[in-house]
């Protein structure tokens, strides 16, 4: 294309069209990428958490449930009668729940700490273990028998429904 000064009849002071600077194109692309990144991060942060799934073992779950429910009832009766203290009751109850979970699933529940349960276990199991944990390790909880009864109820619910 000939320059404006080369066109016959055009004054010499006129020049041809000038293109936009490339930096405006890159600024526009960067802003578009930032908006897309904002929506992607917003979606990622606000999505619901994944519920961990625990692979099940091929065992007779009803028999394991009945056996562990009977052990829980026996332990609760021994704590109520005073043969076993509430702290020991919490410890044994925790062992019974962990034993049941280890029997029906591949989760190594007997050797897991509370942090491990929070990372890898379903919410209902974590809630049951969290209820037993403080009285299990604290020397003198405020009302150990009341927390034991709550823990027994939660344990029975867990063993009855989980599996």
CSV table of C-alpha atoms in Angstrom, one decimal:
chain,number,residue,atom,x,y,z
A,1,UNK,CA,0.0,0.0,0.0
A,2,UNK,CA,1.5,3.4,-0.9
A,3,UNK,CA,2.2,5.9,1.9
A,4,UNK,CA,-0.2,8.8,2.2
A,5,UNK,CA,2.4,11.2,1.0
A,6,UNK,CA,2.7,9.2,-2.2
A,7,UNK,CA,-1.0,9.4,-3.1
A,8,UNK,CA,-1.5,12.2,-5.6
A,9,UNK,CA,-3.5,15.1,-4.2
A,10,UNK,CA,-2.7,14.3,-0.5
A,11,UNK,CA,-0.9,16.9,1.6
A,12,UNK,CA,2.5,15.8,2.8
A,13,UNK,CA,1.6,16.2,6.5
A,14,UNK,CA,-0.9,13.3,6.4
A,15,UNK,CA,0.3,9.8,7.2
A,16,UNK,CA,-1.3,6.4,6.8
A,17,UNK,CA,-3.3,4.6,9.5
A,18,UNK,CA,-1.5,3.6,12.7
A,19,UNK,CA,-2.1,0.2,14.3
A,20,UNK,CA,-2.9,-0.2,18.0
A,21,UNK,CA,-0.1,-1.2,20.3
A,22,UNK,CA,0.1,-4.9,21.0
A,23,UNK,CA,0.2,-4.4,24.7
A,24,UNK,CA,-3.6,-3.6,24.8
A,25,UNK,CA,-4.3,-7.0,23.3
A,26,UNK,CA,-2.1,-8.7,26.0
A,27,UNK,CA,-3.7,-6.7,28.7
A,28,UNK,CA,-7.2,-7.7,27.5
A,29,UNK,CA,-6.2,-11.4,27.4
A,30,UNK,CA,-4.6,-11.2,30.9
A,31,UNK,CA,-7.9,-9.7,32.3
A,32,UNK,CA,-9.9,-12.4,30.6
A,33,UNK,CA,-7.6,-15.1,32.1
A,34,UNK,CA,-7.9,-13.4,35.6
A,35,UNK,CA,-11.7,-13.5,35.4
A,36,UNK,CA,-11.7,-17.2,34.4
A,37,UNK,CA,-9.2,-18.0,37.2
A,38,UNK,CA,-11.4,-16.2,39.7
A,39,UNK,CA,-14.4,-18.3,38.8
A,40,UNK,CA,-12.4,-21.5,38.8
A,41,UNK,CA,-10.9,-20.8,42.2
A,42,UNK,CA,-14.3,-19.8,43.6
A,43,UNK,CA,-15.8,-23.0,42.4
A,44,UNK,CA,-12.9,-25.1,43.7
A,45,UNK,CA,-13.0,-23.5,47.2
A,46,UNK,CA,-16.8,-23.6,47.7
A,47,UNK,CA,-17.6,-27.1,46.4
A,48,UNK,CA,-18.8,-29.6,49.0
A,49,UNK,CA,-16.2,-31.9,50.5
A,50,UNK,CA,-15.9,-35.4,49.2
A,51,UNK,CA,-17.2,-38.0,51.5
A,52,UNK,CA,-14.6,-40.7,52.0
A,53,UNK,CA,-15.6,-44.2,51.1
A,54,UNK,CA,-14.3,-47.2,52.9
A,55,UNK,CA,-14.1,-50.5,51.1
A,56,UNK,CA,-16.0,-53.2,52.8
A,57,UNK,CA,-14.8,-56.7,53.6
A,58,UNK,CA,-16.8,-59.7,52.7
A,59,UNK,CA,-17.9,-60.8,56.2
A,60,UNK,CA,-21.3,-61.6,57.7
A,61,UNK,CA,-22.2,-58.0,58.8
A,62,UNK,CA,-25.4,-58.9,60.7
A,63,UNK,CA,-23.4,-61.4,62.8
A,64,UNK,CA,-20.7,-58.9,63.5
A,65,UNK,CA,-23.3,-56.3,64.4
A,66,UNK,CA,-25.1,-58.6,66.8
A,67,UNK,CA,-21.9,-59.7,68.4
A,68,UNK,CA,-20.6,-56.1,68.9
A,69,UNK,CA,-24.0,-54.8,70.1
A,70,UNK,CA,-24.0,-57.5,72.7
A,71,UNK,CA,-20.5,-56.6,73.8
A,72,UNK,CA,-21.5,-52.9,74.0
A,73,UNK,CA,-24.6,-53.7,76.1
A,74,UNK,CA,-22.5,-55.9,78.4
A,75,UNK,CA,-19.9,-53.1,78.8
A,76,UNK,CA,-22.6,-50.5,79.5
A,77,UNK,CA,-24.1,-52.8,82.2
A,78,UNK,CA,-20.7,-53.3,83.9
A,79,UNK,CA,-20.1,-49.5,83.9
A,80,UNK,CA,-23.6,-48.8,85.3
A,81,UNK,CA,-23.1,-51.4,88.1
A,82,UNK,CA,-19.7,-49.9,89.0
A,83,UNK,CA,-17.6,-52.9,88.1
A,84,UNK,CA,-15.8,-50.8,85.4
A,85,UNK,CA,-15.0,-47.1,85.8
A,86,UNK,CA,-16.3,-44.6,83.2
A,87,UNK,CA,-12.8,-43.9,81.9
A,88,UNK,CA,-12.0,-47.6,81.4
A,89,UNK,CA,-15.5,-47.9,79.9
A,90,UNK,CA,-14.7,-45.2,77.3
A,91,UNK,CA,-11.5,-47.0,76.5
A,92,UNK,CA,-13.2,-50.4,76.1
A,93,UNK,CA,-16.0,-48.8,74.1
A,94,UNK,CA,-13.6,-47.2,71.8
A,95,UNK,CA,-11.9,-50.6,71.3
A,96,UNK,CA,-15.2,-52.2,70.6
A,97,UNK,CA,-16.1,-49.6,67.9
A,98,UNK,CA,-12.7,-49.9,66.4
A,99,UNK,CA,-12.9,-53.7,66.4
A,100,UNK,CA,-16.3,-53.6,64.6
A,101,UNK,CA,-15.0,-51.1,62.0
A,102,UNK,CA,-11.9,-53.2,61.4
A,103,UNK,CA,-14.0,-56.4,61.1
A,104,UNK,CA,-16.4,-55.0,58.4
A,105,UNK,CA,-14.1,-52.7,56.5
A,106,UNK,CA,-10.5,-52.4,55.3
A,107,UNK,CA,-9.9,-49.3,57.5
A,108,UNK,CA,-7.1,-50.1,60.0
A,109,UNK,CA,-9.3,-48.6,62.8
A,110,UNK,CA,-7.4,-50.2,65.7
A,111,UNK,CA,-4.2,-48.3,65.0
A,112,UNK,CA,-5.6,-45.0,63.8
A,113,UNK,CA,-5.4,-41.8,65.8
A,114,UNK,CA,-8.2,-39.2,65.8
A,115,UNK,CA,-6.5,-37.2,63.1
A,116,UNK,CA,-6.3,-40.3,60.9
A,117,UNK,CA,-10.0,-40.8,61.4
A,118,UNK,CA,-10.7,-37.2,60.4
A,119,UNK,CA,-8.7,-37.6,57.2
A,120,UNK,CA,-9.9,-41.0,56.0
A,121,UNK,CA,-13.2,-42.0,57.8
A,122,UNK,CA,-16.8,-41.2,57.1
A,123,UNK,CA,-18.3,-38.4,59.3
A,124,UNK,CA,-20.5,-40.7,61.5
A,125,UNK,CA,-17.5,-42.7,62.6
A,126,UNK,CA,-15.4,-39.6,63.3
A,127,UNK,CA,-18.2,-38.1,65.4
A,128,UNK,CA,-18.4,-41.3,67.5
A,129,UNK,CA,-14.7,-41.5,68.0
A,130,UNK,CA,-14.6,-37.8,68.9
A,131,UNK,CA,-17.2,-38.3,71.6
A,132,UNK,CA,-15.1,-41.1,73.2
A,133,UNK,CA,-11.7,-39.5,72.8
A,134,UNK,CA,-11.6,-36.8,75.6
A,135,UNK,CA,-13.0,-39.0,78.5
A,136,UNK,CA,-10.8,-41.9,77.3
A,137,UNK,CA,-7.6,-39.9,77.9
A,138,UNK,CA,-8.6,-37.2,80.5
A,139,UNK,CA,-8.2,-38.2,84.1
A,140,UNK,CA,-11.3,-36.7,85.5
A,141,UNK,CA,-14.0,-35.4,83.0
A,142,UNK,CA,-16.8,-33.3,84.5
A,143,UNK,CA,-19.5,-36.0,84.3
A,144,UNK,CA,-17.9,-39.2,83.1
A,145,UNK,CA,-21.1,-41.3,83.4
A,146,UNK,CA,-23.2,-38.9,81.3
A,147,UNK,CA,-20.6,-38.8,78.5
A,148,UNK,CA,-20.4,-42.6,78.7
A,149,UNK,CA,-24.1,-42.9,78.1
A,150,UNK,CA,-23.9,-40.6,75.1
A,151,UNK,CA,-21.0,-42.5,73.8
A,152,UNK,CA,-22.8,-45.8,74.2
A,153,UNK,CA,-25.8,-44.5,72.3
A,154,UNK,CA,-23.6,-43.2,69.5
A,155,UNK,CA,-21.7,-46.5,69.4
A,156,UNK,CA,-24.9,-48.5,69.2
A,157,UNK,CA,-26.2,-46.3,66.4
A,158,UNK,CA,-22.9,-46.6,64.5
A,159,UNK,CA,-22.7,-50.4,64.8
A,160,UNK,CA,-26.4,-50.8,63.9
A,161,UNK,CA,-26.3,-48.7,60.8
A,162,UNK,CA,-22.7,-48.9,59.5
A,163,UNK,CA,-21.8,-51.9,57.4
